[in-house]
Short mmCIF file of C-alpha atoms in Angstrom, two decimals:
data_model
loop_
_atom_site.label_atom_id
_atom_site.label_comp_id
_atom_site.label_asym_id
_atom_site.label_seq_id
_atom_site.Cartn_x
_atom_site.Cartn_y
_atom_site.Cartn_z
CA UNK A 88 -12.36 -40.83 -16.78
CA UNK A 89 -11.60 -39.80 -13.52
CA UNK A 90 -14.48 -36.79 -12.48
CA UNK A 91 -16.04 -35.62 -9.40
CA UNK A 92 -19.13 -33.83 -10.08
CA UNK A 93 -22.93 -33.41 -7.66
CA UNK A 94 -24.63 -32.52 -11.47
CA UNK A 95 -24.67 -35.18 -14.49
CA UNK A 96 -22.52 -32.69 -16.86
CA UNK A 97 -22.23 -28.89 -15.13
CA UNK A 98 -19.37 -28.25 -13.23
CA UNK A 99 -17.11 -31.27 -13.97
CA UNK A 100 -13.97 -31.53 -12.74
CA UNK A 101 -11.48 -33.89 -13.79
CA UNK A 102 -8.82 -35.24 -10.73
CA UNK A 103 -6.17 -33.06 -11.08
CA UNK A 104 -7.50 -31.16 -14.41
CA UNK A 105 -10.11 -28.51 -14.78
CA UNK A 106 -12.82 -28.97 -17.02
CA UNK A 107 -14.43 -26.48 -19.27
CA UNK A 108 -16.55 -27.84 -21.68
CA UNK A 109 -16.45 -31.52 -23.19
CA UNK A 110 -13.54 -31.99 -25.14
CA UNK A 111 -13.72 -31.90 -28.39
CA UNK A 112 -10.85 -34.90 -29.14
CA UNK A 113 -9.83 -32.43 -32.58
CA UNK A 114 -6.04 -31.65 -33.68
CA UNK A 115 -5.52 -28.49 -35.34
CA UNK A 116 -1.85 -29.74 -37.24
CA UNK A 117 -1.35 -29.00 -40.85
CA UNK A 118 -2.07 -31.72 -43.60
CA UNK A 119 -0.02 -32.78 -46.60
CA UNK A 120 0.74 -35.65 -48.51
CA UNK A 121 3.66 -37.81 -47.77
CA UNK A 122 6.58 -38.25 -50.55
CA UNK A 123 8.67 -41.50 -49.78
CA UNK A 124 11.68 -41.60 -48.08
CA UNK A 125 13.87 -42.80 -44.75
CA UNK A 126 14.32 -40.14 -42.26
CA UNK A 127 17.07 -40.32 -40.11
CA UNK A 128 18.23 -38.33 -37.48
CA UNK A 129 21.88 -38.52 -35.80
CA UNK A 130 21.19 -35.92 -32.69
CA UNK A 131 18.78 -38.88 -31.24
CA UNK A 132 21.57 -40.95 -30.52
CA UNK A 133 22.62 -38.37 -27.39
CA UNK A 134 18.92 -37.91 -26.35
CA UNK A 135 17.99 -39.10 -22.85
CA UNK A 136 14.49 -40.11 -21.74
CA UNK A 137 13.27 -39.59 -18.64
CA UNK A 138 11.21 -42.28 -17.12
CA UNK A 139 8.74 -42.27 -14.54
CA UNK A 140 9.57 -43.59 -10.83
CA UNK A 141 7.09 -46.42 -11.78
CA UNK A 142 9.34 -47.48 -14.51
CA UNK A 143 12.55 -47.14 -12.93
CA UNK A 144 11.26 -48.66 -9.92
CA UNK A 145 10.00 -51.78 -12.10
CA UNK A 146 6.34 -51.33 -10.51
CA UNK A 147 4.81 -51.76 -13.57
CA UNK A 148 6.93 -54.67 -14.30
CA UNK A 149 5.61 -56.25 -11.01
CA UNK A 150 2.71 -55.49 -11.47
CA UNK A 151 2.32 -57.05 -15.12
CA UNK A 152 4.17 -60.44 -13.18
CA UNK A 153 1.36 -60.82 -10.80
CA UNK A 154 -1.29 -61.01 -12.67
CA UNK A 155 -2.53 -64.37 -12.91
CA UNK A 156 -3.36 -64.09 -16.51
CA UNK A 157 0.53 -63.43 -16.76
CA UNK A 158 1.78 -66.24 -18.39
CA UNK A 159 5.50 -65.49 -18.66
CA UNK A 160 7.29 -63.25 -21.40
CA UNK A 161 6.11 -63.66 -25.40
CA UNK A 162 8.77 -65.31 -27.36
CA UNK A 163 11.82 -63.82 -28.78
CA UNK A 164 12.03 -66.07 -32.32
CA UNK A 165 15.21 -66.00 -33.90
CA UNK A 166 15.43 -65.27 -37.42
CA UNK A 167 19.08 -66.85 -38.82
CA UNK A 168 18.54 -66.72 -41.97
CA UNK A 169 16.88 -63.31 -42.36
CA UNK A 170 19.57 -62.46 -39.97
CA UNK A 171 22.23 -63.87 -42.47
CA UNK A 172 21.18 -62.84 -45.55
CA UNK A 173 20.84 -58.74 -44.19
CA UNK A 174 24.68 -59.83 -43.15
CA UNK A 175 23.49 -58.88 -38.93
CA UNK A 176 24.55 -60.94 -36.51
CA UNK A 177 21.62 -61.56 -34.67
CA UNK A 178 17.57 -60.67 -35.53
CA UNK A 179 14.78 -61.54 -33.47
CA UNK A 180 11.03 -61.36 -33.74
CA UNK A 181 9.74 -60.86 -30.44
CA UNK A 182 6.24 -61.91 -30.65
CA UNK A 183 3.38 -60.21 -29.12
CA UNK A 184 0.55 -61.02 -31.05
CA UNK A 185 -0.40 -64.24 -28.71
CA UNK A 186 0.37 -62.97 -25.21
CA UNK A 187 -3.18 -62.41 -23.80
CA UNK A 188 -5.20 -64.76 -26.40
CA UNK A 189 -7.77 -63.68 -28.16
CA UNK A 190 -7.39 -59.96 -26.82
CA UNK A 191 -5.77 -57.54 -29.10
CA UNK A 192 -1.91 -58.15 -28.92
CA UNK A 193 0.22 -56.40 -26.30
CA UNK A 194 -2.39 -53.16 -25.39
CA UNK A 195 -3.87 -55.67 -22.62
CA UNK A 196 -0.05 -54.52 -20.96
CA UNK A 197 -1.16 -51.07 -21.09
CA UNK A 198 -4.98 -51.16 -20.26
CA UNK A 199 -4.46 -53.16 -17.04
CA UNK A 200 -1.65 -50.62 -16.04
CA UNK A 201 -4.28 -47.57 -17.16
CA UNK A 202 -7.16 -49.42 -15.48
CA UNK A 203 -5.21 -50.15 -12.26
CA UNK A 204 -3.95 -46.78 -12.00
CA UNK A 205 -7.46 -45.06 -12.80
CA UNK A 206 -9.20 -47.27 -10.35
CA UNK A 207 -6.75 -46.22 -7.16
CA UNK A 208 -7.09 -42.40 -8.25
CA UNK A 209 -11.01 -42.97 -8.35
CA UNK A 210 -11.39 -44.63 -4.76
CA UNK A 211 -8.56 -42.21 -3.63
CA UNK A 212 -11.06 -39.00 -4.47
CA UNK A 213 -13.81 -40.67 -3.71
CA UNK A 214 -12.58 -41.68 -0.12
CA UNK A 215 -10.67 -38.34 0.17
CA UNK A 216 -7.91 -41.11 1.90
CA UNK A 217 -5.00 -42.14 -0.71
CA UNK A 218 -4.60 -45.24 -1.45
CA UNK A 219 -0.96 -47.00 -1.46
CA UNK A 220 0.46 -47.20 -5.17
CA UNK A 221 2.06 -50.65 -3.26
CA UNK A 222 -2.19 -52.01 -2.90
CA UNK A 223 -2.14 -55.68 -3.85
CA UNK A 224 -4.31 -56.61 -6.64
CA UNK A 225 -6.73 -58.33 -4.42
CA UNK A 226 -7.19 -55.40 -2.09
CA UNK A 227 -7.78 -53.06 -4.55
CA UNK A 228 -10.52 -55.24 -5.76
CA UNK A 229 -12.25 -55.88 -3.31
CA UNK A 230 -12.19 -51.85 -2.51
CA UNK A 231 -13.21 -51.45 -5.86
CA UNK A 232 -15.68 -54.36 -5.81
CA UNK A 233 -17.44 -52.45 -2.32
CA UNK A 234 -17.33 -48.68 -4.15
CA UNK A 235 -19.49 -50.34 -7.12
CA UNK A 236 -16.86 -49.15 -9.63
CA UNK A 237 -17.58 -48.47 -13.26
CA UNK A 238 -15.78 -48.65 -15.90
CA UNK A 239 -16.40 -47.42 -19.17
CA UNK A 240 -15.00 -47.04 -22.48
CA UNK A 241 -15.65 -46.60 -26.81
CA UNK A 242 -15.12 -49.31 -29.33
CA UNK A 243 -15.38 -50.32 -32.44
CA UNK A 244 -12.52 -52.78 -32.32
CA UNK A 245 -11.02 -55.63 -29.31
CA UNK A 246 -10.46 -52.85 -27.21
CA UNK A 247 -14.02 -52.95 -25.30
CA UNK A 248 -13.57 -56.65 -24.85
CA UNK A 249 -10.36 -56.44 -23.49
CA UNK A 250 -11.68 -53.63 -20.71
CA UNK A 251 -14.67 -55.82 -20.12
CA UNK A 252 -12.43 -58.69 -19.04
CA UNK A 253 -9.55 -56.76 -17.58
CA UNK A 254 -12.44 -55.16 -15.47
CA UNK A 255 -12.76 -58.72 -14.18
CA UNK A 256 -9.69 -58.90 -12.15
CA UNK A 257 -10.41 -55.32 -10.83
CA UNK A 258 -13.52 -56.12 -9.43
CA UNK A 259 -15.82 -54.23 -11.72
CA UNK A 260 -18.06 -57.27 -13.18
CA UNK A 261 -21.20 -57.38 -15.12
CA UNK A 262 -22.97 -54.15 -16.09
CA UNK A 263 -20.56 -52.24 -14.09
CA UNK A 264 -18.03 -52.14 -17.53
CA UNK A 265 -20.24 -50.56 -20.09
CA UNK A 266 -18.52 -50.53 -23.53
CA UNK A 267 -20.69 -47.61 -25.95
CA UNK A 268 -20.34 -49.32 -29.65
CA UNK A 269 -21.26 -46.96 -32.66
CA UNK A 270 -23.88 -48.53 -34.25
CA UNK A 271 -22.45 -49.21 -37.55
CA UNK A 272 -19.64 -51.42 -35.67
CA UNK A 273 -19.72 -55.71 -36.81
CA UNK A 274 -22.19 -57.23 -34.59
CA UNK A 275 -19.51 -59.59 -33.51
CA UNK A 276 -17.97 -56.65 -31.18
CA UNK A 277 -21.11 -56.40 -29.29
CA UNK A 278 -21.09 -59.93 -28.63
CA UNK A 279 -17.87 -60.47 -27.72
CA UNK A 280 -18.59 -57.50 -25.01
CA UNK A 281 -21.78 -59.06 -24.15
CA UNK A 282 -20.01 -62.60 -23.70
CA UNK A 283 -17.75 -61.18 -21.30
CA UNK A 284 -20.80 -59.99 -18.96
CA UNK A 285 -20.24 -56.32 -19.83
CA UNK A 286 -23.02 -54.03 -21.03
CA UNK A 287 -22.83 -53.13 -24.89
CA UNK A 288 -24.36 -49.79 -25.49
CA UNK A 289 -24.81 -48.91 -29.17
CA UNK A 290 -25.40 -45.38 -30.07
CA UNK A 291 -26.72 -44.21 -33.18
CA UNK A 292 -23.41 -42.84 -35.59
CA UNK A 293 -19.78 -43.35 -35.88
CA UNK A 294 -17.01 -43.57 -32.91
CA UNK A 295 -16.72 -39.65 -32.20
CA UNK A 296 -20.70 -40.06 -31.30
CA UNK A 297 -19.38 -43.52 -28.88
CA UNK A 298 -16.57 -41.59 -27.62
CA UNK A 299 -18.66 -38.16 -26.67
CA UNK A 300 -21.61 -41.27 -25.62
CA UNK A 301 -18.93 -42.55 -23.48
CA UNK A 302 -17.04 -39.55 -21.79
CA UNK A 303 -20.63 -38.36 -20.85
CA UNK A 304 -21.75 -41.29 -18.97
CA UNK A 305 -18.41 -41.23 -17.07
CA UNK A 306 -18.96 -38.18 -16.06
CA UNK A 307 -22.74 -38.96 -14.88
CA UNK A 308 -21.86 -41.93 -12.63
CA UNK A 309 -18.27 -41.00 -11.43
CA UNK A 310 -17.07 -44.01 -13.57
CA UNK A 311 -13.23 -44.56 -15.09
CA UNK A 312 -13.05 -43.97 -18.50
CA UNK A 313 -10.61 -45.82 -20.75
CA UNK A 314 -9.11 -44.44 -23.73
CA UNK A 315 -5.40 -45.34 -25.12
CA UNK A 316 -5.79 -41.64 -26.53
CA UNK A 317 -5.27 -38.28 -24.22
CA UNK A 318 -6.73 -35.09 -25.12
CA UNK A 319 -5.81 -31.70 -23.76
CA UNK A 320 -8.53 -32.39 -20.53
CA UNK A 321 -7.75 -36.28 -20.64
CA UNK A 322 -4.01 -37.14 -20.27
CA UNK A 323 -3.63 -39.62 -17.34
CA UNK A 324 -5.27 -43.07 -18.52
CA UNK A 325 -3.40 -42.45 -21.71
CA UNK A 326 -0.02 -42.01 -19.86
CA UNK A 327 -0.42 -45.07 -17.88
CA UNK A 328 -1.19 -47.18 -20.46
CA UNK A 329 2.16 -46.04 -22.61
CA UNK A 330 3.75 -47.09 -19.16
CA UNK A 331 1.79 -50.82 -19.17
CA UNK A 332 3.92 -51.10 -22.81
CA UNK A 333 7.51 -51.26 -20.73
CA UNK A 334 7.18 -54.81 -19.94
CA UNK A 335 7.77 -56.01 -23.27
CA UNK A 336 10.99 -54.02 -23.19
CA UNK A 337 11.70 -55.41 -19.63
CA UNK A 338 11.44 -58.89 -20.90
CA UNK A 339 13.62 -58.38 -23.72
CA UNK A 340 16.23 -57.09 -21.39
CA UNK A 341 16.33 -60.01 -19.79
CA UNK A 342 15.80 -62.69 -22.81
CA UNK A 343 18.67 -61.03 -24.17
CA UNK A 344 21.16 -61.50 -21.08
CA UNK A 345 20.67 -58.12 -19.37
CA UNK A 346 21.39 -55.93 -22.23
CA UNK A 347 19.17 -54.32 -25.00
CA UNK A 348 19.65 -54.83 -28.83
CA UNK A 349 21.68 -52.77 -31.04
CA UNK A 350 18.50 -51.82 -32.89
CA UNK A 351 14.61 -52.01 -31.92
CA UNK A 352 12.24 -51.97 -34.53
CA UNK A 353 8.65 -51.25 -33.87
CA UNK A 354 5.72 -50.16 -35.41
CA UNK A 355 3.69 -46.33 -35.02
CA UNK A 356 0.31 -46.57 -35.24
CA UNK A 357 -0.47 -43.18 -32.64
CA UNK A 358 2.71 -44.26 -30.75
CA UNK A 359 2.44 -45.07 -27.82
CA UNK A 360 4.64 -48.60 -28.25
CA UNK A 361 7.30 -46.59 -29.84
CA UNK A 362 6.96 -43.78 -27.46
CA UNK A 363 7.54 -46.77 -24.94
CA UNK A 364 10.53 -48.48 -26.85
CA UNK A 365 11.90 -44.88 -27.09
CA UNK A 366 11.20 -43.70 -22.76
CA UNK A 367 12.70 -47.47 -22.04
CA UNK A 368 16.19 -47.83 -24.18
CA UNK A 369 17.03 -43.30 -24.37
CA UNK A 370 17.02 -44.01 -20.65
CA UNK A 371 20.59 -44.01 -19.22
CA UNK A 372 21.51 -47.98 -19.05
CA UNK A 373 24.30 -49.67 -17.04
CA UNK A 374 25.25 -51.89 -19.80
CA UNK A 375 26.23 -48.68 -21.56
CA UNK A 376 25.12 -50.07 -24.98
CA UNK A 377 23.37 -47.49 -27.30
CA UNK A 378 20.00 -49.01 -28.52
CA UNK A 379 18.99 -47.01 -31.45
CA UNK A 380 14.96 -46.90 -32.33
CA UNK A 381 13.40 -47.39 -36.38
CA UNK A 382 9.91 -46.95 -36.52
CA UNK A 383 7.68 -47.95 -39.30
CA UNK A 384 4.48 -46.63 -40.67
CA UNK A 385 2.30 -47.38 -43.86
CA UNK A 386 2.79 -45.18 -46.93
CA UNK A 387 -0.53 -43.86 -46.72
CA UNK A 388 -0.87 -43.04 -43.68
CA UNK A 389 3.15 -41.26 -41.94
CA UNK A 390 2.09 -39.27 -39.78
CA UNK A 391 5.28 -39.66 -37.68
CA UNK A 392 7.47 -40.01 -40.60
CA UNK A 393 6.15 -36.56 -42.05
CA UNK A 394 6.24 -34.68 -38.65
CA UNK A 395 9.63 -35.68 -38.30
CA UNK A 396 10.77 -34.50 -41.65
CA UNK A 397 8.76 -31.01 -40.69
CA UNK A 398 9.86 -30.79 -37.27
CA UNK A 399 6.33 -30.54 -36.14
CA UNK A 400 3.41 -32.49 -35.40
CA UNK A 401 1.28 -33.47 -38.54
CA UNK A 402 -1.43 -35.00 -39.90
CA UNK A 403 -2.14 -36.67 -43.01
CA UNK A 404 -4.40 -37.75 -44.93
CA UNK A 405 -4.69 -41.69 -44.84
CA UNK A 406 -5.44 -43.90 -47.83
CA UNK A 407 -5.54 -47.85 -48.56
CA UNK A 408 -3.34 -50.28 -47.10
CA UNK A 409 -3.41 -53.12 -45.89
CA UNK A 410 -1.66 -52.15 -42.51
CA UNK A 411 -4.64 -51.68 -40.75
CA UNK A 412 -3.40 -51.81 -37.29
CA UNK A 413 -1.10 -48.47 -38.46
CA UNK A 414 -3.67 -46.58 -40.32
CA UNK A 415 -3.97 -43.27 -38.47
CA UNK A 416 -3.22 -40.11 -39.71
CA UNK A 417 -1.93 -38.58 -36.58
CA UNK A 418 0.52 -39.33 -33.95
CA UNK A 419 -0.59 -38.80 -30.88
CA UNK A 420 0.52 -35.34 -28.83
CA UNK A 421 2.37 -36.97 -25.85
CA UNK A 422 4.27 -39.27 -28.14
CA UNK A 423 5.45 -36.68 -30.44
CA UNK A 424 8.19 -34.80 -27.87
CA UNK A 425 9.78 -37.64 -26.94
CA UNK A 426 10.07 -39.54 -31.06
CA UNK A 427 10.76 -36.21 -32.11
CA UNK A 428 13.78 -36.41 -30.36
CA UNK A 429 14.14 -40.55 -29.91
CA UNK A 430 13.33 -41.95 -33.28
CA UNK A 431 17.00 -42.48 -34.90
CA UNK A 432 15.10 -43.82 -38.18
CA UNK A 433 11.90 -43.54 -39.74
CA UNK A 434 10.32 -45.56 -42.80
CA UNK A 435 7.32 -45.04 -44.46
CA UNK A 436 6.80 -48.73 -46.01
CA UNK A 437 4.51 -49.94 -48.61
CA UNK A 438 2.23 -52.78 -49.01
CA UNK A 439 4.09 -54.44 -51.72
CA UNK A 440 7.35 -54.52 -49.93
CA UNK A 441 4.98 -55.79 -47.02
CA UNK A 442 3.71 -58.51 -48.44
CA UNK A 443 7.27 -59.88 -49.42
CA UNK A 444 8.93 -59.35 -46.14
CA UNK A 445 5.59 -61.39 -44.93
CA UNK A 446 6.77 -64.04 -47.28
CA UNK A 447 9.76 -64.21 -45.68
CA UNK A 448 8.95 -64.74 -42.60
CA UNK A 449 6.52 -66.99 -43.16
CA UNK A 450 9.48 -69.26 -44.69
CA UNK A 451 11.22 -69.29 -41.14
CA UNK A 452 7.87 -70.62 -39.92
CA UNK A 453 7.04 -67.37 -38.53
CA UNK A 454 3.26 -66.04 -39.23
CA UNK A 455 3.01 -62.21 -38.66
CA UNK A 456 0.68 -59.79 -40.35
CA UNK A 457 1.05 -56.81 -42.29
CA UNK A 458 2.46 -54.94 -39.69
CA UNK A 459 4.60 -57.60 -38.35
CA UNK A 460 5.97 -57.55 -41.89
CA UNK A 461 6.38 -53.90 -42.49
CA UNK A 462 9.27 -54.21 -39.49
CA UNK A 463 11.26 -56.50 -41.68
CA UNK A 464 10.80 -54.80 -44.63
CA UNK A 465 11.73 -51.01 -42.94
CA UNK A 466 14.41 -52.62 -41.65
CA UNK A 467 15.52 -53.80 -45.25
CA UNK A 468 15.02 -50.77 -47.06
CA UNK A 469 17.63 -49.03 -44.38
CA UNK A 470 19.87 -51.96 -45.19
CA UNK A 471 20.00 -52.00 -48.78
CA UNK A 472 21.97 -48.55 -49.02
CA UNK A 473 25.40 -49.25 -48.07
CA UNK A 474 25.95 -45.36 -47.44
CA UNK A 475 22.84 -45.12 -44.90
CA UNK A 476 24.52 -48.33 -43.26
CA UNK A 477 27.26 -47.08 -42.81
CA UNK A 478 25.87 -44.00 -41.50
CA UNK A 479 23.28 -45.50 -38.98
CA UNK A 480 26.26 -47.63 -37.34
CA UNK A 481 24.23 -51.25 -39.00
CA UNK A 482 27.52 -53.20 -39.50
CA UNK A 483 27.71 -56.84 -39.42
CA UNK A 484 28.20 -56.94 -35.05
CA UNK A 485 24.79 -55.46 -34.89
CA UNK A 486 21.95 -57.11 -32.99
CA UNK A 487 18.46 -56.30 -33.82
CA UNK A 488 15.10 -57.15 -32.47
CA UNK A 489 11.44 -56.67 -34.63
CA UNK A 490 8.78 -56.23 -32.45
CA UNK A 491 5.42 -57.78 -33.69
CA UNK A 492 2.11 -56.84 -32.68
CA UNK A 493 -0.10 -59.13 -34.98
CA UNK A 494 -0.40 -62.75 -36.82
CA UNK A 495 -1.89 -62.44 -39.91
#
């Protein structure tokens, strides 16, 4: 988190927010449960997103290319069969589930974009001298490397792995990233932090004790703290990751000859991927193709699905499924403006219909998980009613790409 403060907790001051009081990362949105359905929405097919100058300018893009864990773009797999027997023209699977590894999927994209970006603002108020957004990788570590950076974030998952090594390249090593683990997290996240030469602090209780550990002992040491979600007082890091997500849609432009798909499917989760997909093809294109977005979320836990049936942000209470990766009962509030008006579909998909659609795939030699499934099997339930078809403009010309954030 970025702070400036000559006390360990009085006073604080966040760069360019005011402080209060810690925040307490609650939502005060009404709760109901979710009855199933598809939600569709014709006015998003006019909406136009309004990207940042890093996205337009392709900075992040450049950025993403110059890392030298950048191996090139994930794969685009097609899918003929799938693609003939939904009578589509073309469907792809573009595949991000082995792009950084062992790391978790494609949020490596955003963190490194979020850590980047935190880093410069940190050295900038420290320095009271801004740093060039145009800083070479190099530079800024070294800079950050001198300043004796920190970062710091909560985990109970990947995540703190994937800051500890990110860290790496930014020139915070060793105890410098310290990762706060609740305490009744698998003891194979603490070693996986550990093995990466980060610090592993466990704290007694669940994540909301980590995360209030966490945003604490950023504020005490002037350290950058790393969260993919904002709250009221913490909104930048949060941002900029959403923004790291636009190279996957970058690299689909491109795979796909310069144009986008007729359809994108991704999954929710809190949304910041679809709140990516959404900000990348509702921006005005010069191919003047309309890409139209379907989302997907588990059964048991819509939150998008049933704030877009309200027409305001929700939550909901989650259950069982075995979409893990999507079981949150809230989408987060930056997403929620822009898929409120972006989203052109919305299915709430169950884990039997899952589990086939995983089937599927797996007979074009394609191994997803659960939620690489539930985009194949949202995109089948919109199919298999000739009248929504027809409606949503899927005819038989249409090209449409799955985007897959897990193997199974």
């Amino acid at each position: 988190m970025l702070f400036k403060s000559t006390k360990p907790y009085p006073n604080i001051k966040k760069l360019m927010l005011g402080f209060s009081s810690v925040p307490d990362f609650s939502h005060n949105m009404s709760t109901s449960p979710l009855p199933r359905s598809i939600y569709t929405n014709p006015a998003a097919a006019s909406y136009s997103s309004s990207p940042s100058t890093a996205l337009t300018s392709n900075a992040v893009f450049d950025f993403h290319t110059s890392l030298p864990t950048y191996a090139g773009p994930s794969s685009l797999i097609p899918l003929p069969k799938i693609a003939s027997s939904l009578h589509v023209k073309n469907l792809f699977l573009k595949d991000e589930s082995h792009r950084f590894g062992d790391l978790p999927s494609f949020k490596p994209l955003g963190l490194s974009w979020g850590i980047r970006n935190g880093i410069i603002a940190e050295l900038s108020e420290e320095t009271e001298t801004p740093i060039s957004p145009d800083i070479s990788l190099p530079e800024l570590a070294s800079q950050a490397k001198a300043a004796q950076m920190k970062l710091i974030a909560a985990s109970d998952g990947k995540l703190g792995q994937a800051v500890a090594r990110l860290g790496k390249s930014f020139g915070v090593e060793g105890i410098n990233t310290r990762i706060f683990i609740p305490g009744d997290a698998d003891e194979i996240v603490k070693e996986k932090v550990r093995m990466e030469g980060a610090e592993a602090i466990v704290v007694q209780g669940g994540m909301e004790e980590a995360v209030r550990e966490a945003w604490l002992h950023s504020v005490a040491v002037d350290g950058v703290l790393v969260d993919v979600e904002e709250d009221e007082n913490y909104e930048d890091i949060p941002r900029w990751i959403v923004e790291g997500y636009s190279t996957i849609f970058k690299e689909l432009d491109v795979q796909l000859g310069g144009k986008g798909p007729d359809w994108i499917v991704v999954p929710v989760g809190i949304g910041g991927l679809a709140q990516a997909a959404v900000t990348h093809y509702k921006a005005p294109r010069l191919w003047g193709r309309l890409t139209r977005v379907l989302t997907v979320e588990p059964e048991t836990a819509a939150s998008l699905h049933t704030s877009l049936k309200r027409g305001e942000l929700s939550t909901v209470k989650t259950g069982e499924t075995i979409m893990q990766g999507m079981n949150y009962g809230m989408v987060a509030k930056a997403a929620w403006p822009i898929l409120k008006e972006g989203v052109d579909a919305s299915v709430a998909a169950d884990d039997a219909e899952v589990k086939a659609a995983m089937e599927k795939l797996k007979g074009e030699g394609v191994d997803v998980g659960p939620c690489g499934g539930a985009l194949l099997a949202a995109l089948e339930d919109v199919l298999k009613d000739e009248e929504l078809r027809k409606e949503l403009g899927m005819g038989e010309d249409v090209t449409v790409v799955l985007v897959s954030t897990e193997s199974s």
